[in-house]
Amino acid sequence: MSPETSLVVSTVRTLRLLLVSLLTLFSGARDALTEEALTEEALTEEVSADERSIGYILPLTGDAAVFGIEAKRGLELAESELKTRGIAVRLLLEDEKCLPKDAVSAWHKLDHVEKVSFIVGPSCTGSIVATAPLALHAQRPLLALWDAGREVEQAGEHVYSLGFDSEMEGELVASYLMEHNLKRASVLWEEDKFAELVKESFKEKFLSLGGEVVSQGSLHPGDQQTSALLLRLARNSPDAFFVSPAYSAVAILKAIRNLQIRVPIFGQDTFGFPGVLETAGDAKEGLIFANIELSQGTPEAHSFFEAYRNRFHEEPQSLAFAAFGYDSLIIAASLPPAISEQRAALSSLQWKGALPKGSFREGRMIRLAPTLFQVSENTVKRISPS
């Protein structure tokens, strides 16, 4: 082999070795990049898997929207609190408008389409009762809000609730009437699931204590033609009117006063909804009604109140409503992702939230007790329990 040929062969070998080295280097870099990309993808998937999707069915519009709006504010506070603990949640809110058919549609969407890990709501009696069979069929627990009455409790052992006992409101008013020797009552209600529930509890308790229902009648929701009915109810000279409205609290109050019916008026928590008493004007004077309130007596409730005021720069329309939303998200974020394990977890869960009781160990319903309030000289005062 000539020196020239040897030089060419040597050069080719050198170039070949260099090319192999470069290919090896690029291959290693490619593998490293691929491994890094896969690691990033895995991390992304892990973060996504850790983010819990939680669905809410709330009345965000309609006559009961005040509850949904306050509960939503409670959710915002809870979400911020969870972030400080490193817990990520994705909230999906559906509007039920306090209508059973809308609640059922919302449930189907959250369960079948969004496939959320947990569902909170609905909030209104009829909506809760309508969705309870769907929860049973899906074998997943239902955490209702607002109404924790006996009808809700009887909807099934998979139904849990943060709220108040609707029936207890009627019973509280009935006891007060008898204690003050108001033994003859006229009863008026709107044809609504919740309104009828409280009306029935009032009548049952009132009659059991020796009271007499001297007249009664119902209104279609939103019916403004009340004069003839009210005059008929007043004809039997009742000692008191018990009114259980759903949507027409202001109209009923004003109609009674405009007809010069001089009878004390008693009612349930619909009269305590924000805006009702303000709109009623002078017609509200003397009204006594049952409502729920959340005392700031515990450190947790006081801290929650301060957090609310700092976040939204105003007093809550109902601290209890916001607290239901807050505690519900703390609960939902604490549950295992597997739906089959959630019911057992709920029954043994303990948590610290805004509500005075943070455990379902004693039962599936967590209830705030109602209180009686009276409007006197344009001021709402607690009168019972003292």
mmCIF file of C-alpha atoms in Angstrom:
data_model
loop_
_atom_site.group_PDB
_atom_site.id
_atom_site.type_symbol
_atom_site.label_atom_id
_atom_site.label_comp_id
_atom_site.label_asym_id
_atom_site.label_seq_id
_atom_site.Cartn_x
_atom_site.Cartn_y
_atom_site.Cartn_z
ATOM 1 C CA MET A 1 0.000 0.000 0.000
ATOM 2 C CA SER A 2 1.408 3.383 -1.055
ATOM 3 C CA PRO A 3 1.830 6.176 1.500
ATOM 4 C CA GLU A 4 -0.958 8.131 -0.243
ATOM 5 C CA THR A 5 -3.371 5.180 -0.030
ATOM 6 C CA SER A 6 -2.486 4.561 3.608
ATOM 7 C CA LEU A 7 -3.194 8.193 4.395
ATOM 8 C CA VAL A 8 -6.634 8.020 2.735
ATOM 9 C CA VAL A 9 -7.573 4.827 4.614
ATOM 10 C CA SER A 10 -6.433 6.316 7.897
ATOM 11 C CA THR A 11 -8.436 9.466 7.251
ATOM 12 C CA VAL A 12 -11.562 7.455 6.401
ATOM 13 C CA ARG A 13 -11.165 5.382 9.575
ATOM 14 C CA THR A 14 -10.779 8.551 11.626
ATOM 15 C CA LEU A 15 -13.875 10.107 10.083
ATOM 16 C CA ARG A 16 -15.812 6.887 10.633
ATOM 17 C CA LEU A 17 -14.797 6.774 14.307
ATOM 18 C CA LEU A 18 -15.721 10.444 14.677
ATOM 19 C CA LEU A 19 -19.099 9.843 13.049
ATOM 20 C CA VAL A 20 -19.779 6.873 15.339
ATOM 21 C CA SER A 21 -18.844 8.959 18.365
ATOM 22 C CA LEU A 22 -21.100 11.778 17.268
ATOM 23 C CA LEU A 23 -23.975 9.393 16.637
ATOM 24 C CA THR A 24 -23.453 7.835 20.051
ATOM 25 C CA LEU A 25 -23.373 11.265 21.644
ATOM 26 C CA PHE A 26 -26.520 12.390 19.848
ATOM 27 C CA SER A 27 -28.241 9.116 20.674
ATOM 28 C CA GLY A 28 -27.416 9.532 24.348
ATOM 29 C CA ALA A 29 -28.639 13.102 24.298
ATOM 30 C CA ARG A 30 -31.796 12.013 22.515
ATOM 31 C CA ASP A 31 -32.413 9.291 25.083
ATOM 32 C CA ALA A 32 -31.774 11.752 27.899
ATOM 33 C CA LEU A 33 -34.165 14.260 26.367
ATOM 34 C CA THR A 34 -36.746 11.552 25.807
ATOM 35 C CA GLU A 35 -36.351 10.347 29.385
ATOM 36 C CA GLU A 36 -36.645 13.924 30.665
ATOM 37 C CA ALA A 37 -39.741 14.505 28.534
ATOM 38 C CA LEU A 38 -41.281 11.307 29.807
ATOM 39 C CA THR A 39 -40.464 12.326 33.360
ATOM 40 C CA GLU A 40 -42.113 15.730 32.835
ATOM 41 C CA GLU A 41 -45.125 14.030 31.293
ATOM 42 C CA ALA A 42 -45.329 11.670 34.243
ATOM 43 C CA LEU A 43 -45.099 14.578 36.661
ATOM 44 C CA THR A 44 -47.829 16.408 34.768
ATOM 45 C CA GLU A 45 -50.017 13.329 34.877
ATOM 46 C CA GLU A 46 -49.285 12.955 38.586
ATOM 47 C CA VAL A 47 -50.282 16.553 39.309
ATOM 48 C CA SER A 48 -53.392 16.151 37.182
ATOM 49 C CA ALA A 49 -54.251 12.936 38.991
ATOM 50 C CA ASP A 50 -53.805 14.639 42.359
ATOM 51 C CA GLU A 51 -56.166 17.455 41.406
ATOM 52 C CA ARG A 52 -59.566 16.345 42.657
ATOM 53 C CA SER A 53 -62.586 17.240 40.517
ATOM 54 C CA ILE A 54 -65.576 18.042 42.730
ATOM 55 C CA GLY A 55 -69.034 18.854 41.396
ATOM 56 C CA TYR A 56 -71.543 21.168 43.064
ATOM 57 C CA ILE A 57 -75.290 21.420 42.481
ATOM 58 C CA LEU A 58 -76.446 24.767 43.892
ATOM 59 C CA PRO A 59 -79.277 27.266 43.328
ATOM 60 C CA LEU A 60 -77.166 29.978 41.689
ATOM 61 C CA THR A 61 -80.169 31.717 40.125
ATOM 62 C CA GLY A 62 -83.837 31.912 41.037
ATOM 63 C CA ASP A 63 -85.585 32.602 44.317
ATOM 64 C CA ALA A 64 -83.111 30.641 46.447
ATOM 65 C CA ALA A 65 -79.997 32.052 44.777
ATOM 66 C CA VAL A 66 -78.933 33.791 47.983
ATOM 67 C CA PHE A 67 -78.028 30.396 49.431
ATOM 68 C CA GLY A 68 -76.066 29.330 46.360
ATOM 69 C CA ILE A 69 -74.172 32.620 46.193
ATOM 70 C CA GLU A 70 -73.208 32.532 49.874
ATOM 71 C CA ALA A 71 -72.252 28.836 49.653
ATOM 72 C CA LYS A 72 -70.091 29.651 46.605
ATOM 73 C CA ARG A 73 -68.254 32.282 48.640
ATOM 74 C CA GLY A 74 -67.638 29.651 51.282
ATOM 75 C CA LEU A 75 -66.170 27.430 48.554
ATOM 76 C CA GLU A 76 -63.755 30.173 47.537
ATOM 77 C CA LEU A 77 -62.516 30.506 51.104
ATOM 78 C CA ALA A 78 -62.125 26.742 51.446
ATOM 79 C CA GLU A 79 -60.295 26.487 48.120
ATOM 80 C CA SER A 80 -57.777 29.100 49.295
ATOM 81 C CA GLU A 81 -57.325 27.229 52.565
ATOM 82 C CA LEU A 82 -56.740 23.948 50.730
ATOM 83 C CA LYS A 83 -54.112 25.564 48.499
ATOM 84 C CA THR A 84 -52.100 26.529 51.572
ATOM 85 C CA ARG A 85 -52.115 22.829 52.455
ATOM 86 C CA GLY A 86 -50.915 21.869 48.975
ATOM 87 C CA ILE A 87 -54.267 20.365 47.974
ATOM 88 C CA ALA A 88 -55.526 21.185 44.481
ATOM 89 C CA VAL A 89 -59.202 20.908 43.561
ATOM 90 C CA ARG A 90 -61.129 21.607 40.381
ATOM 91 C CA LEU A 91 -64.665 22.829 41.046
ATOM 92 C CA LEU A 92 -67.525 22.342 38.602
ATOM 93 C CA LEU A 93 -70.693 24.222 39.552
ATOM 94 C CA GLU A 94 -74.142 23.455 38.158
ATOM 95 C CA ASP A 95 -77.259 25.579 38.734
ATOM 96 C CA GLU A 96 -80.307 23.712 40.063
ATOM 97 C CA LYS A 97 -82.502 26.826 40.596
ATOM 98 C CA CYS A 98 -84.147 24.854 43.428
ATOM 99 C CA LEU A 99 -86.006 22.858 40.754
ATOM 100 C CA PRO A 100 -85.891 19.034 40.922
ATOM 101 C CA LYS A 101 -85.680 18.586 37.134
ATOM 102 C CA ASP A 102 -82.687 20.925 36.937
ATOM 103 C CA ALA A 103 -81.025 19.123 39.834
ATOM 104 C CA VAL A 104 -81.467 15.770 38.090
ATOM 105 C CA SER A 105 -79.956 17.156 34.861
ATOM 106 C CA ALA A 106 -77.032 18.594 36.821
ATOM 107 C CA TRP A 107 -76.435 15.262 38.537
ATOM 108 C CA HIS A 108 -76.362 13.378 35.220
ATOM 109 C CA LYS A 109 -73.871 15.858 33.778
ATOM 110 C CA LEU A 110 -71.504 15.715 36.744
ATOM 111 C CA ASP A 111 -71.755 11.942 37.129
ATOM 112 C CA HIS A 112 -71.848 10.740 33.507
ATOM 113 C CA VAL A 113 -70.135 13.487 31.498
ATOM 114 C CA GLU A 114 -67.681 15.220 33.827
ATOM 115 C CA LYS A 115 -67.137 12.046 35.877
ATOM 116 C CA VAL A 116 -66.247 14.035 38.971
ATOM 117 C CA SER A 117 -64.833 12.228 41.969
ATOM 118 C CA PHE A 118 -67.447 13.604 44.376
ATOM 119 C CA ILE A 119 -70.756 15.485 44.175
ATOM 120 C CA VAL A 120 -72.018 18.028 46.714
ATOM 121 C CA GLY A 121 -75.657 19.081 46.562
ATOM 122 C CA PRO A 122 -78.433 19.657 45.741
ATOM 123 C CA SER A 123 -79.713 22.064 48.377
ATOM 124 C CA CYS A 124 -83.517 22.207 48.228
ATOM 125 C CA THR A 125 -85.773 19.506 49.661
ATOM 126 C CA GLY A 126 -87.432 18.499 46.389
ATOM 127 C CA SER A 127 -84.114 18.477 44.533
ATOM 128 C CA ILE A 128 -82.403 16.339 47.175
ATOM 129 C CA VAL A 129 -85.235 13.808 47.212
ATOM 130 C CA ALA A 130 -85.232 13.693 43.382
ATOM 131 C CA THR A 131 -81.493 12.984 43.095
ATOM 132 C CA ALA A 132 -81.241 10.528 46.001
ATOM 133 C CA PRO A 133 -82.290 7.519 43.827
ATOM 134 C CA LEU A 134 -79.651 8.502 41.246
ATOM 135 C CA ALA A 135 -76.965 8.481 43.916
ATOM 136 C CA LEU A 136 -78.166 5.084 45.112
ATOM 137 C CA HIS A 137 -78.098 3.695 41.560
ATOM 138 C CA ALA A 138 -74.560 5.030 41.059
ATOM 139 C CA GLN A 139 -73.551 3.636 44.463
ATOM 140 C CA ARG A 140 -72.009 6.928 45.460
ATOM 141 C CA PRO A 141 -72.747 9.080 48.539
ATOM 142 C CA LEU A 142 -74.645 12.349 48.238
ATOM 143 C CA LEU A 143 -73.647 15.288 50.447
ATOM 144 C CA ALA A 144 -76.616 17.662 50.452
ATOM 145 C CA LEU A 145 -76.519 21.212 51.751
ATOM 146 C CA TRP A 146 -78.970 23.496 53.520
ATOM 147 C CA ASP A 147 -81.802 21.019 54.181
ATOM 148 C CA ALA A 148 -81.047 18.310 56.710
ATOM 149 C CA GLY A 149 -84.639 17.606 57.692
ATOM 150 C CA ARG A 150 -86.238 14.276 58.414
ATOM 151 C CA GLU A 151 -87.529 13.779 54.876
ATOM 152 C CA VAL A 152 -83.990 14.222 53.560
ATOM 153 C CA GLU A 153 -82.670 11.807 56.177
ATOM 154 C CA GLN A 154 -85.260 9.227 55.104
ATOM 155 C CA ALA A 155 -84.249 9.536 51.435
ATOM 156 C CA GLY A 156 -81.606 6.845 51.931
ATOM 157 C CA GLU A 157 -78.600 5.801 53.986
ATOM 158 C CA HIS A 158 -76.270 7.122 51.282
ATOM 159 C CA VAL A 159 -77.596 10.689 51.824
ATOM 160 C CA TYR A 160 -75.583 12.984 54.112
ATOM 161 C CA SER A 161 -76.294 16.650 54.743
ATOM 162 C CA LEU A 162 -74.994 19.861 56.279
ATOM 163 C CA GLY A 163 -77.950 22.081 57.104
ATOM 164 C CA PHE A 164 -80.834 22.438 59.488
ATOM 165 C CA ASP A 165 -83.950 20.542 60.458
ATOM 166 C CA SER A 166 -86.805 22.057 58.426
ATOM 167 C CA GLU A 167 -89.459 20.369 60.528
ATOM 168 C CA MET A 168 -87.968 21.769 63.723
ATOM 169 C CA GLU A 169 -88.784 25.300 62.536
ATOM 170 C CA GLY A 170 -92.510 24.571 62.477
ATOM 171 C CA GLU A 171 -92.329 22.806 65.826
ATOM 172 C CA LEU A 172 -90.485 25.724 67.425
ATOM 173 C CA VAL A 173 -93.163 28.182 66.301
ATOM 174 C CA ALA A 174 -95.973 25.867 67.461
ATOM 175 C CA SER A 175 -94.460 25.586 70.935
ATOM 176 C CA TYR A 176 -94.052 29.356 71.159
ATOM 177 C CA LEU A 177 -97.709 29.946 70.260
ATOM 178 C CA MET A 178 -98.950 27.580 72.936
ATOM 179 C CA GLU A 179 -96.574 29.029 75.537
ATOM 180 C CA HIS A 180 -98.118 32.452 74.857
ATOM 181 C CA ASN A 181 -101.715 31.213 74.923
ATOM 182 C CA LEU A 182 -102.228 31.633 71.167
ATOM 183 C CA LYS A 183 -104.267 28.466 70.747
ATOM 184 C CA ARG A 184 -106.228 29.168 67.548
ATOM 185 C CA ALA A 185 -104.199 29.400 64.349
ATOM 186 C CA SER A 186 -104.899 29.995 60.675
ATOM 187 C CA VAL A 187 -102.362 28.345 58.387
ATOM 188 C CA LEU A 188 -101.310 29.585 54.949
ATOM 189 C CA TRP A 189 -98.651 28.024 52.734
ATOM 190 C CA GLU A 190 -97.332 28.047 49.199
ATOM 191 C CA GLU A 191 -97.488 24.828 47.215
ATOM 192 C CA ASP A 192 -93.804 23.996 47.441
ATOM 193 C CA LYS A 193 -92.054 20.940 48.888
ATOM 194 C CA PHE A 194 -90.195 22.837 51.605
ATOM 195 C CA ALA A 195 -93.089 25.154 52.491
ATOM 196 C CA GLU A 196 -95.464 22.203 52.830
ATOM 197 C CA LEU A 197 -92.957 20.303 54.958
ATOM 198 C CA VAL A 198 -92.690 23.106 57.519
ATOM 199 C CA LYS A 199 -96.454 23.665 57.454
ATOM 200 C CA GLU A 200 -97.113 20.012 58.261
ATOM 201 C CA SER A 201 -94.588 19.985 61.097
ATOM 202 C CA PHE A 202 -96.210 23.101 62.570
ATOM 203 C CA LYS A 203 -99.704 21.622 62.406
ATOM 204 C CA GLU A 204 -98.678 18.274 63.858
ATOM 205 C CA LYS A 205 -96.892 19.855 66.820
ATOM 206 C CA PHE A 206 -99.551 22.526 67.375
ATOM 207 C CA LEU A 207 -102.370 19.989 67.442
ATOM 208 C CA SER A 208 -100.410 17.644 69.715
ATOM 209 C CA LEU A 209 -100.033 20.484 72.231
ATOM 210 C CA GLY A 210 -103.772 21.156 72.242
ATOM 211 C CA GLY A 211 -103.891 23.935 69.664
ATOM 212 C CA GLU A 212 -106.630 24.286 67.041
ATOM 213 C CA VAL A 213 -106.218 25.035 63.339
ATOM 214 C CA VAL A 214 -109.350 27.095 62.679
ATOM 215 C CA SER A 215 -108.728 27.652 58.950
ATOM 216 C CA GLN A 216 -106.115 26.841 56.327
ATOM 217 C CA GLY A 217 -105.382 27.378 52.669
ATOM 218 C CA SER A 218 -102.642 27.278 50.039
ATOM 219 C CA LEU A 219 -101.346 29.465 47.235
ATOM 220 C CA HIS A 220 -99.742 28.581 43.937
ATOM 221 C CA PRO A 221 -96.153 29.877 43.902
ATOM 222 C CA GLY A 222 -96.108 33.499 42.823
ATOM 223 C CA ASP A 223 -99.899 33.892 43.033
ATOM 224 C CA GLN A 224 -100.635 37.541 43.803
ATOM 225 C CA GLN A 225 -104.417 37.136 44.171
ATOM 226 C CA THR A 226 -104.425 36.516 47.904
ATOM 227 C CA SER A 227 -107.122 38.847 49.263
ATOM 228 C CA ALA A 228 -110.104 36.484 49.055
ATOM 229 C CA LEU A 229 -108.150 33.630 50.618
ATOM 230 C CA LEU A 230 -106.777 35.789 53.441
ATOM 231 C CA LEU A 231 -110.211 37.180 54.287
ATOM 232 C CA ARG A 232 -111.608 33.647 54.426
ATOM 233 C CA LEU A 233 -108.785 32.540 56.743
ATOM 234 C CA ALA A 234 -109.312 35.532 59.033
ATOM 235 C CA ARG A 235 -113.087 35.020 59.246
ATOM 236 C CA ASN A 236 -112.727 32.410 62.003
ATOM 237 C CA SER A 237 -110.995 34.848 64.367
ATOM 238 C CA PRO A 238 -107.616 33.134 64.777
ATOM 239 C CA ASP A 239 -105.189 34.139 67.511
ATOM 240 C CA ALA A 240 -102.318 33.942 65.026
ATOM 241 C CA PHE A 241 -101.419 33.358 61.375
ATOM 242 C CA PHE A 242 -98.751 30.778 60.575
ATOM 243 C CA VAL A 243 -97.388 31.474 57.097
ATOM 244 C CA SER A 244 -95.037 29.101 55.269
ATOM 245 C CA PRO A 245 -94.022 30.807 52.011
ATOM 246 C CA ALA A 246 -91.574 29.703 49.358
ATOM 247 C CA TYR A 247 -91.334 32.689 47.032
ATOM 248 C CA SER A 248 -94.010 35.225 48.027
ATOM 249 C CA ALA A 249 -93.108 36.162 51.604
ATOM 250 C CA VAL A 250 -93.184 39.912 50.954
ATOM 251 C CA ALA A 251 -96.431 39.835 48.960
ATOM 252 C CA ILE A 252 -98.194 37.806 51.666
ATOM 253 C CA LEU A 253 -97.022 40.096 54.469
ATOM 254 C CA LYS A 254 -98.162 43.210 52.639
ATOM 255 C CA ALA A 255 -101.509 41.673 51.687
ATOM 256 C CA ILE A 256 -102.294 40.775 55.313
ATOM 257 C CA ARG A 257 -101.450 44.278 56.506
ATOM 258 C CA ASN A 258 -103.303 45.987 53.631
ATOM 259 C CA LEU A 259 -106.444 44.056 54.555
ATOM 260 C CA GLN A 260 -106.149 45.375 58.124
ATOM 261 C CA ILE A 261 -106.033 41.858 59.552
ATOM 262 C CA ARG A 262 -104.898 42.536 63.128
ATOM 263 C CA VAL A 263 -103.418 39.143 63.912
ATOM 264 C CA PRO A 264 -99.818 38.271 64.890
ATOM 265 C CA ILE A 265 -97.925 36.678 61.992
ATOM 266 C CA PHE A 266 -95.509 33.790 62.441
ATOM 267 C CA GLY A 267 -93.392 32.063 59.806
ATOM 268 C CA GLN A 268 -90.270 30.145 58.833
ATOM 269 C CA ASP A 269 -86.804 31.050 57.537
ATOM 270 C CA THR A 270 -87.975 32.331 54.137
ATOM 271 C CA PHE A 271 -88.779 35.573 55.947
ATOM 272 C CA GLY A 272 -85.136 35.782 56.989
ATOM 273 C CA PHE A 273 -83.786 35.693 53.444
ATOM 274 C CA PRO A 274 -81.738 38.793 52.581
ATOM 275 C CA GLY A 275 -83.905 41.459 50.999
ATOM 276 C CA VAL A 276 -87.237 40.109 52.238
ATOM 277 C CA LEU A 277 -87.573 42.211 55.371
ATOM 278 C CA GLU A 278 -86.096 45.275 53.683
ATOM 279 C CA THR A 279 -88.636 45.028 50.871
ATOM 280 C CA ALA A 280 -91.539 44.352 53.234
ATOM 281 C CA GLY A 281 -91.261 47.812 54.798
ATOM 282 C CA ASP A 282 -93.701 48.495 57.646
ATOM 283 C CA ALA A 283 -95.566 45.238 56.940
ATOM 284 C CA LYS A 284 -92.866 43.289 58.745
ATOM 285 C CA GLU A 285 -93.416 44.980 62.123
ATOM 286 C CA GLY A 286 -94.191 42.394 64.807
ATOM 287 C CA LEU A 287 -93.376 39.407 62.571
ATOM 288 C CA ILE A 288 -91.941 36.402 64.415
ATOM 289 C CA PHE A 289 -90.120 33.781 62.358
ATOM 290 C CA ALA A 290 -87.776 30.831 62.757
ATOM 291 C CA ASN A 291 -84.353 31.064 61.181
ATOM 292 C CA ILE A 292 -80.900 29.584 61.529
ATOM 293 C CA GLU A 293 -77.770 31.415 62.512
ATOM 294 C CA LEU A 294 -74.151 30.436 63.028
ATOM 295 C CA SER A 295 -72.735 31.669 66.299
ATOM 296 C CA GLN A 296 -69.184 33.021 66.283
ATOM 297 C CA GLY A 297 -68.691 31.444 69.702
ATOM 298 C CA THR A 298 -66.108 28.902 68.516
ATOM 299 C CA PRO A 299 -62.594 29.912 67.389
ATOM 300 C CA GLU A 300 -63.203 28.208 64.039
ATOM 301 C CA ALA A 301 -66.431 30.129 63.367
ATOM 302 C CA HIS A 302 -64.856 33.431 64.416
ATOM 303 C CA SER A 303 -61.833 32.837 62.168
ATOM 304 C CA PHE A 304 -64.160 31.953 59.326
ATOM 305 C CA PHE A 305 -66.131 35.163 59.825
ATOM 306 C CA GLU A 306 -62.934 37.241 59.779
ATOM 307 C CA ALA A 307 -61.686 35.445 56.656
ATOM 308 C CA TYR A 308 -65.013 36.139 54.947
ATOM 309 C CA ARG A 309 -64.930 39.822 55.806
ATOM 310 C CA ASN A 310 -61.295 40.205 54.725
ATOM 311 C CA ARG A 311 -61.918 38.430 51.427
ATOM 312 C CA PHE A 312 -65.203 40.027 50.376
ATOM 313 C CA HIS A 313 -65.028 43.318 52.314
ATOM 314 C CA GLU A 314 -68.570 43.016 53.631
ATOM 315 C CA GLU A 315 -70.642 41.182 56.209
ATOM 316 C CA PRO A 316 -72.066 37.829 55.050
ATOM 317 C CA GLN A 317 -75.760 37.805 54.225
ATOM 318 C CA SER A 318 -75.794 34.484 56.053
ATOM 319 C CA LEU A 319 -72.690 33.175 57.772
ATOM 320 C CA ALA A 320 -74.362 29.764 58.080
ATOM 321 C CA PHE A 321 -74.939 29.483 54.315
ATOM 322 C CA ALA A 322 -71.300 30.312 53.600
ATOM 323 C CA ALA A 323 -70.191 27.856 56.290
ATOM 324 C CA PHE A 324 -72.104 25.013 54.631
ATOM 325 C CA GLY A 325 -70.159 25.662 51.429
ATOM 326 C CA TYR A 326 -66.836 25.963 53.262
ATOM 327 C CA ASP A 327 -67.144 22.783 55.295
ATOM 328 C CA SER A 328 -68.495 20.784 52.354
ATOM 329 C CA LEU A 329 -65.323 21.407 50.326
ATOM 330 C CA ILE A 330 -63.053 20.610 53.273
ATOM 331 C CA ILE A 331 -64.957 17.323 53.570
ATOM 332 C CA ALA A 332 -64.929 16.526 49.842
ATOM 333 C CA ALA A 333 -61.185 17.153 49.548
ATOM 334 C CA SER A 334 -60.531 14.796 52.482
ATOM 335 C CA LEU A 335 -62.269 11.785 50.949
ATOM 336 C CA PRO A 336 -60.518 8.985 49.053
ATOM 337 C CA PRO A 337 -60.750 9.263 45.247
ATOM 338 C CA ALA A 338 -62.315 5.814 44.944
ATOM 339 C CA ILE A 339 -66.101 6.283 45.018
ATOM 340 C CA SER A 340 -66.563 2.826 46.536
ATOM 341 C CA GLU A 341 -64.605 3.926 49.624
ATOM 342 C CA GLN A 342 -66.231 7.323 50.160
ATOM 343 C CA ARG A 343 -69.306 6.363 52.134
ATOM 344 C CA ALA A 344 -67.290 4.526 54.782
ATOM 345 C CA ALA A 345 -64.851 7.433 54.891
ATOM 346 C CA LEU A 346 -67.666 9.941 55.389
ATOM 347 C CA SER A 347 -69.111 8.008 58.305
ATOM 348 C CA SER A 348 -65.797 8.069 60.183
ATOM 349 C CA LEU A 349 -64.498 11.454 59.024
ATOM 350 C CA GLN A 350 -63.692 14.235 61.473
ATOM 351 C CA TRP A 351 -62.755 17.718 60.351
ATOM 352 C CA LYS A 352 -62.292 21.233 61.670
ATOM 353 C CA GLY A 353 -64.360 23.784 59.830
ATOM 354 C CA ALA A 354 -66.711 26.679 60.392
ATOM 355 C CA LEU A 355 -69.592 24.554 61.700
ATOM 356 C CA PRO A 356 -69.686 23.672 65.405
ATOM 357 C CA LYS A 357 -69.843 19.953 64.693
ATOM 358 C CA GLY A 358 -67.263 18.310 62.446
ATOM 359 C CA SER A 359 -68.170 14.642 62.360
ATOM 360 C CA PHE A 360 -70.809 12.308 60.914
ATOM 361 C CA ARG A 361 -70.099 9.667 63.552
ATOM 362 C CA GLU A 362 -73.361 10.334 65.392
ATOM 363 C CA GLY A 363 -75.494 10.448 62.245
ATOM 364 C CA ARG A 364 -75.650 11.443 58.587
ATOM 365 C CA MET A 365 -77.320 14.813 59.239
ATOM 366 C CA ILE A 366 -75.415 17.743 60.748
ATOM 367 C CA ARG A 367 -78.022 20.287 61.807
ATOM 368 C CA LEU A 368 -77.947 23.827 63.101
ATOM 369 C CA ALA A 369 -80.834 24.395 65.503
ATOM 370 C CA PRO A 370 -83.365 27.083 64.489
ATOM 371 C CA THR A 371 -83.947 30.212 66.534
ATOM 372 C CA LEU A 372 -86.966 32.503 66.790
ATOM 373 C CA PHE A 373 -86.553 36.149 65.792
ATOM 374 C CA GLN A 374 -88.949 39.077 66.089
ATOM 375 C CA VAL A 375 -89.070 42.301 64.109
ATOM 376 C CA SER A 376 -89.563 45.186 66.519
ATOM 377 C CA GLU A 377 -89.174 48.852 65.565
ATOM 378 C CA ASN A 378 -87.394 47.875 62.361
ATOM 379 C CA THR A 379 -84.868 45.741 64.241
ATOM 380 C CA VAL A 380 -84.586 41.950 64.163
ATOM 381 C CA LYS A 381 -84.057 40.489 67.629
ATOM 382 C CA ARG A 382 -83.536 36.941 68.851
ATOM 383 C CA ILE A 383 -86.327 35.908 71.241
ATOM 384 C CA SER A 384 -86.032 32.126 71.608
ATOM 385 C CA PRO A 385 -84.041 30.197 72.656
ATOM 386 C CA SER A 386 -82.667 32.984 74.835
#
